GROMACS .gro file of N, CA and C in nm:
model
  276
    1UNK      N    1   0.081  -0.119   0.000
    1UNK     CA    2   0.000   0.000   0.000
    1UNK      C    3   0.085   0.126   0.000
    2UNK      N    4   0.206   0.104   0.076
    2UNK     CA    5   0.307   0.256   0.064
    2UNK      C    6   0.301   0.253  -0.075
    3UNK      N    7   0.347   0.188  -0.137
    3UNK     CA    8   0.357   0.210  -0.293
    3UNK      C    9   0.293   0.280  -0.389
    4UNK      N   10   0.144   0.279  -0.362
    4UNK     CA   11   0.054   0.323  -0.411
    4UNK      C   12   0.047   0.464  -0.351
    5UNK      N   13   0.108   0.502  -0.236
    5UNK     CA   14   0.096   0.638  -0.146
    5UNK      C   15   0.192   0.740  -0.238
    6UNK      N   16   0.270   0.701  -0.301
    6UNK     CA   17   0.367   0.758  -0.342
    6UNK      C   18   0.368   0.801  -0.494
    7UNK      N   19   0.223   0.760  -0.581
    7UNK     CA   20   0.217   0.766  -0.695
    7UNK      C   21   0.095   0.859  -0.641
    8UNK      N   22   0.115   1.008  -0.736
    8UNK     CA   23   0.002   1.057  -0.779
    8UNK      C   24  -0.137   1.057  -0.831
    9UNK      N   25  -0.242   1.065  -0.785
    9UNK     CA   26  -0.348   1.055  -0.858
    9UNK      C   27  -0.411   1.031  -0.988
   10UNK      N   28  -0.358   1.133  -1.100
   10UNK     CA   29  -0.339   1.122  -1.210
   10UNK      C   30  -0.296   0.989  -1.299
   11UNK      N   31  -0.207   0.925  -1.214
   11UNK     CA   32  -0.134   0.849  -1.283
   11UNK      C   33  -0.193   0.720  -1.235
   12UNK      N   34  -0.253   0.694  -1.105
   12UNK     CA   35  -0.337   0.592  -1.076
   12UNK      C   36  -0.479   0.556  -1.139
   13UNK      N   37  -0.474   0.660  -1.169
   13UNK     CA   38  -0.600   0.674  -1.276
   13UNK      C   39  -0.556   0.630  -1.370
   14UNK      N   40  -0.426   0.649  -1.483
   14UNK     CA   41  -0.415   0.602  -1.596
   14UNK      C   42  -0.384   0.451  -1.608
   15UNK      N   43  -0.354   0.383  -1.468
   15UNK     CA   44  -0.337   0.263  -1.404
   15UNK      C   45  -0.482   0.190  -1.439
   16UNK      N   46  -0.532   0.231  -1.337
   16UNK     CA   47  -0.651   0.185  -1.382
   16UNK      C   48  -0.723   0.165  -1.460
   17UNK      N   49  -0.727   0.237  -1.558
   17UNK     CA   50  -0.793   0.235  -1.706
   17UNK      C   51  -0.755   0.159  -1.788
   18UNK      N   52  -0.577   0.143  -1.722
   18UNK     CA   53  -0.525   0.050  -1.870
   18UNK      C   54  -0.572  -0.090  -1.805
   19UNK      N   55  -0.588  -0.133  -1.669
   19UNK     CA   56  -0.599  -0.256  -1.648
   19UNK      C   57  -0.766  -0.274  -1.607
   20UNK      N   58  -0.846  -0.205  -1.635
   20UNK     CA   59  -1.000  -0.182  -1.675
   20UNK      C   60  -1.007  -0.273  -1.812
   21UNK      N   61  -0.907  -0.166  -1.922
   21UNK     CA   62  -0.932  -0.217  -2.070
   21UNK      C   63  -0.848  -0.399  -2.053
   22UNK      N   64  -0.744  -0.427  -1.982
   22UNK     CA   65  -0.686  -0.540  -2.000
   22UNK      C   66  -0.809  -0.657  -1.958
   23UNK      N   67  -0.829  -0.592  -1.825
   23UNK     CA   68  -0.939  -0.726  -1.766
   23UNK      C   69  -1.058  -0.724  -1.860
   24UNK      N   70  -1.140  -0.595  -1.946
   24UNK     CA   71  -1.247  -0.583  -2.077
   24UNK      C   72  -1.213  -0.715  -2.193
   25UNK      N   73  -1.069  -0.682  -2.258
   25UNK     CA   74  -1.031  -0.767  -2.340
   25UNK      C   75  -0.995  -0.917  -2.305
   26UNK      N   76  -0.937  -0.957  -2.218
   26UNK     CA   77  -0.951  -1.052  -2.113
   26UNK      C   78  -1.088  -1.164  -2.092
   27UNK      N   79  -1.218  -1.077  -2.066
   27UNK     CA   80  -1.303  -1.145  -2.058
   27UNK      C   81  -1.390  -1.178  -2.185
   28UNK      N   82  -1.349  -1.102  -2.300
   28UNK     CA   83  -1.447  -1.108  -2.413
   28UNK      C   84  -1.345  -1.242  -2.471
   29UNK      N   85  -1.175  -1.234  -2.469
   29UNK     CA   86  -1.134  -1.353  -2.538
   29UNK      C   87  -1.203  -1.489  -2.479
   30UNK      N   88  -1.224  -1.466  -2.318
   30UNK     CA   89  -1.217  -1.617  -2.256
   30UNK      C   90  -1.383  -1.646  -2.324
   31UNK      N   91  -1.479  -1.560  -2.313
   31UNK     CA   92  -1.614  -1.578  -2.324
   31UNK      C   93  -1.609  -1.605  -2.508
   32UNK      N   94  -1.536  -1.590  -2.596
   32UNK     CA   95  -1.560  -1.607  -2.676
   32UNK      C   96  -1.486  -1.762  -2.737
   33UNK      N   97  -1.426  -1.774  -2.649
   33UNK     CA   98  -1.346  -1.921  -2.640
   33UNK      C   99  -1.483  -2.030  -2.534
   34UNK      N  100  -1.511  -2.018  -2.452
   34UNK     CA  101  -1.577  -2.087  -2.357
   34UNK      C  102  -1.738  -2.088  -2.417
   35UNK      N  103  -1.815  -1.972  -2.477
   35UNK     CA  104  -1.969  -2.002  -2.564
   35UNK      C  105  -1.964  -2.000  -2.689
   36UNK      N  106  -1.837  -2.035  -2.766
   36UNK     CA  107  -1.818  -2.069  -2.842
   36UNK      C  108  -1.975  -2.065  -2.972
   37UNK      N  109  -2.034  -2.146  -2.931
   37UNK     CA  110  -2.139  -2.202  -3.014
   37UNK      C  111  -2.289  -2.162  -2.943
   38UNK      N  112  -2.238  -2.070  -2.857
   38UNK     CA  113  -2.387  -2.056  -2.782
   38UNK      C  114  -2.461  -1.917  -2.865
   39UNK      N  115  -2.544  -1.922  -2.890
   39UNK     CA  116  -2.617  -1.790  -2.938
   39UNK      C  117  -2.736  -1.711  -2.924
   40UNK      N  118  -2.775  -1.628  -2.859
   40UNK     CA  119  -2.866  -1.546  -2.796
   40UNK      C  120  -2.961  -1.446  -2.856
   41UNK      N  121  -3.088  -1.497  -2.926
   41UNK     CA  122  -3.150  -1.356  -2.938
   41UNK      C  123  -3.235  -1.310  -2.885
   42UNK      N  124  -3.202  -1.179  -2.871
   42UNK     CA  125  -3.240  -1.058  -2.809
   42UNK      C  126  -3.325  -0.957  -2.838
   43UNK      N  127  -3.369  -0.966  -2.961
   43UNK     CA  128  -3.459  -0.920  -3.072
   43UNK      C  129  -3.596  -0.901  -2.949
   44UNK      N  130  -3.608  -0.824  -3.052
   44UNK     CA  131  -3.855  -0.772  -3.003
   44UNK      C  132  -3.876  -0.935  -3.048
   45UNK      N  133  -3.963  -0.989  -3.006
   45UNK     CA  134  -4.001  -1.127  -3.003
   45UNK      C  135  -3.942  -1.227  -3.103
   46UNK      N  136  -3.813  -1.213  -3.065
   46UNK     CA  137  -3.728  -1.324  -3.098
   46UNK      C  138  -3.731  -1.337  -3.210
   47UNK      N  139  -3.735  -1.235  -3.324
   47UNK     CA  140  -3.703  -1.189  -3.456
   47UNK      C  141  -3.636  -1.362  -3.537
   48UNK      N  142  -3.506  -1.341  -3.458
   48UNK     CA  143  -3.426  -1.461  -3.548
   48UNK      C  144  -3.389  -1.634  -3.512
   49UNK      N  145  -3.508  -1.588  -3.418
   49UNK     CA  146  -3.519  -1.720  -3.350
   49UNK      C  147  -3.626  -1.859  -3.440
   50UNK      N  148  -3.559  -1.953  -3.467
   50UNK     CA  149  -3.703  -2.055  -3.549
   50UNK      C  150  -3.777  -2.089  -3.455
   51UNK      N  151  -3.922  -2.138  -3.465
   51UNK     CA  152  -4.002  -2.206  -3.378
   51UNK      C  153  -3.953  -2.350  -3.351
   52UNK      N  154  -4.027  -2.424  -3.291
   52UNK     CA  155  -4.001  -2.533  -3.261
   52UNK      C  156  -4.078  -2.665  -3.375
   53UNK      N  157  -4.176  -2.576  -3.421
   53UNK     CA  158  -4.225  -2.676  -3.536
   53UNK      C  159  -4.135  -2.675  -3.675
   54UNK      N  160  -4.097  -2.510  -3.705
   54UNK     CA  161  -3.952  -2.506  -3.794
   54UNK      C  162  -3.870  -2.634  -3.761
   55UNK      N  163  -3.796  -2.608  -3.631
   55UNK     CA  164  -3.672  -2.727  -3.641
   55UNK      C  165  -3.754  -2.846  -3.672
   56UNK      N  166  -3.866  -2.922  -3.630
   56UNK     CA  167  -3.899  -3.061  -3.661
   56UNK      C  168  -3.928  -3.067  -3.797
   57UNK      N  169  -3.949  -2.937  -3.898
   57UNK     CA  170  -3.966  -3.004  -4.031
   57UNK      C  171  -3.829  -2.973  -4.071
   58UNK      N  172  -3.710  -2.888  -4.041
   58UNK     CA  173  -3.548  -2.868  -4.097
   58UNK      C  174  -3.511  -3.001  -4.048
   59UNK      N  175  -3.535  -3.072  -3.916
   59UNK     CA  176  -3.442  -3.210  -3.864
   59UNK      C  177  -3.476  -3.325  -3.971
   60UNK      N  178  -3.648  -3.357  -4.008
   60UNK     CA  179  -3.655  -3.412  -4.140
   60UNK      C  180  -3.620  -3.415  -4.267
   61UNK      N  181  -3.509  -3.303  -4.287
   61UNK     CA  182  -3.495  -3.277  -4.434
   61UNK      C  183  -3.374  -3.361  -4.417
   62UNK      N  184  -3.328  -3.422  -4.539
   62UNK     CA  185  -3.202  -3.490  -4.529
   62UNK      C  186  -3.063  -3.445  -4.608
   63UNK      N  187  -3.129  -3.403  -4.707
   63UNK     CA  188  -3.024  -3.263  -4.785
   63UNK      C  189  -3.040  -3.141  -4.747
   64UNK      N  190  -2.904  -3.078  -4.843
   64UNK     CA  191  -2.857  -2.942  -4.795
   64UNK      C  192  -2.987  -2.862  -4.865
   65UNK      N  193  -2.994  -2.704  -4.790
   65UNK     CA  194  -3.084  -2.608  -4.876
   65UNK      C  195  -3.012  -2.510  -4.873
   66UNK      N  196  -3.023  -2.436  -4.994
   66UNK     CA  197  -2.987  -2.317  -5.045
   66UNK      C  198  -3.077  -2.238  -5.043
   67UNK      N  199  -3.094  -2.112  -4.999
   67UNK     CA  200  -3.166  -2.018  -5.056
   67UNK      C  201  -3.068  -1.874  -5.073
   68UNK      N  202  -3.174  -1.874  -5.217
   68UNK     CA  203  -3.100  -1.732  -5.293
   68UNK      C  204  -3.180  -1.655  -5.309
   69UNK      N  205  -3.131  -1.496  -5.275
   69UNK     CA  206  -3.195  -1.391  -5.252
   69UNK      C  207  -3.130  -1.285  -5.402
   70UNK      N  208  -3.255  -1.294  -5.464
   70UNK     CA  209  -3.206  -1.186  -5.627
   70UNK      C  210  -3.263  -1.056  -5.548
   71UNK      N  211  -3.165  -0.956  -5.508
   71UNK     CA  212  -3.190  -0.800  -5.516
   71UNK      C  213  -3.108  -0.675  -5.581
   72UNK      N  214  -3.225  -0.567  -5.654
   72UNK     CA  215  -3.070  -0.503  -5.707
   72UNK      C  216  -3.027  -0.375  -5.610
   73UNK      N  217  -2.938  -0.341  -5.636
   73UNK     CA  218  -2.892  -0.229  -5.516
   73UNK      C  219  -3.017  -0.086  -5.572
   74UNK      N  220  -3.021  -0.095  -5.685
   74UNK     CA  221  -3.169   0.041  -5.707
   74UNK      C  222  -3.277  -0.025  -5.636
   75UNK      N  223  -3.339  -0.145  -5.632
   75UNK     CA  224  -3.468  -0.175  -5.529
   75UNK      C  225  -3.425  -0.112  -5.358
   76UNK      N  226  -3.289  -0.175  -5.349
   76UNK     CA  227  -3.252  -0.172  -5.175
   76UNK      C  228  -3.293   0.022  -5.214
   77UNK      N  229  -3.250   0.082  -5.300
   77UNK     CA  230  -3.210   0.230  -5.223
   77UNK      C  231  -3.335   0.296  -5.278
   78UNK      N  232  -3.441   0.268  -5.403
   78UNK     CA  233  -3.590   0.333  -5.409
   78UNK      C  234  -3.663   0.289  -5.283
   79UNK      N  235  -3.665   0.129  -5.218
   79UNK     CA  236  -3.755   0.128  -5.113
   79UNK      C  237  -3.670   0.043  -5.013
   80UNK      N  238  -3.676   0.130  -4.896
   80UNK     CA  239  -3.582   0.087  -4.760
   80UNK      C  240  -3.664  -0.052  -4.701
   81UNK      N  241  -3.782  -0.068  -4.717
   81UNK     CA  242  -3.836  -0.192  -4.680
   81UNK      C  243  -3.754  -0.308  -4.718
   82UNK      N  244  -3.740  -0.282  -4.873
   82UNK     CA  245  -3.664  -0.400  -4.935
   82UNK      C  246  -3.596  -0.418  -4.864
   83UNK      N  247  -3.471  -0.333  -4.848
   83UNK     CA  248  -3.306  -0.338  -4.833
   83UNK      C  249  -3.319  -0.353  -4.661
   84UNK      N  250  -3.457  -0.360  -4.596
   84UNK     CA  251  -3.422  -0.388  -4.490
   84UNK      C  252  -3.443  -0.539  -4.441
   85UNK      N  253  -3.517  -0.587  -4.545
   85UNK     CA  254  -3.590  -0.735  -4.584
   85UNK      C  255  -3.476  -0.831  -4.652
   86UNK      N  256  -3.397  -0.750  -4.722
   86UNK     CA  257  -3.297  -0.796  -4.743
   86UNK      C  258  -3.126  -0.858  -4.660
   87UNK      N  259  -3.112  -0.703  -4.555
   87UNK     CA  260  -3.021  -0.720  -4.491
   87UNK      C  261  -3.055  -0.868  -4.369
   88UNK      N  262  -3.224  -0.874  -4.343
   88UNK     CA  263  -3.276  -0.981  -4.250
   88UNK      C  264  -3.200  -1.126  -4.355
   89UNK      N  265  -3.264  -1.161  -4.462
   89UNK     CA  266  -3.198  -1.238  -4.499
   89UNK      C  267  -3.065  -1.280  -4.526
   90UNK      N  268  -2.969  -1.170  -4.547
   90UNK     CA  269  -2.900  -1.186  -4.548
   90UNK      C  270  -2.790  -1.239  -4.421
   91UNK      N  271  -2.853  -1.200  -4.288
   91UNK     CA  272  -2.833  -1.262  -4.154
   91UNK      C  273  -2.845  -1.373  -4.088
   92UNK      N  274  -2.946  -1.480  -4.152
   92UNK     CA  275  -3.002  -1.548  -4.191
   92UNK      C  276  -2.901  -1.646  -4.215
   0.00000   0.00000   0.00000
C-alpha cells in the first residue's frame, strides 16, 4: 500500500484504465473461447429465432438447402423496406 501512497493521482487513474481495458479484453477472449457455439436472441419477439415446429420439419430434411436472394442495389435504395428485408436475410 506505501507504494501506491507515493504515486500521484493522475497516474493511478491512468493505471486503472489500462488494467480496466486489459481485464475488458480478457473477458471477451475467454467468453468467446468458452460459448463458443452458444447464441442469444435478443430481438422484439425473438425476430431470429425458429419455432419449434420449424426445427422438426429442418431435422426431417435430409439434404442441404440453399436459398437465394435476387436483389438489385436500385430496389434496396428506391424502397428501404426492401433493403431492410434484405439485410434480415442476409443474416439469416
Amino acid at each position: 500500500m506505501q507504494m501506491f501512497a507515493k504515486l500521484d493521482r493522475s497516474r493511478l487513474a491512468f493505471i486503472g484504465a489500462v488494467l480496466a481495458v486489459v481485464a475488458f479484453l480478457a473477458f471477451n477472449i475467454f467468453t468467446n473461447a468458452a460459448f463458443k457455439g452458444v447464441r442469444l436472441d435478443l430481438t422484439d419477439e425473438g425476430l431470429f429465432t425458429l419455432s419449434d415446429g420449424t426445427r422438426k420439419i429442418l431435422a426431417g430434411i435430409d439434404e442441404p438447402i440453399s436459398i437465394r436472394l435476387y436483389v438489385t442495389k436500385r430496389l434496396t435504395e428506391l424502397n428501404p423496406a426492401h433493403a431492410t428485408y434484405a439485410a434480415r436475410i442476409r443474416e439469416l
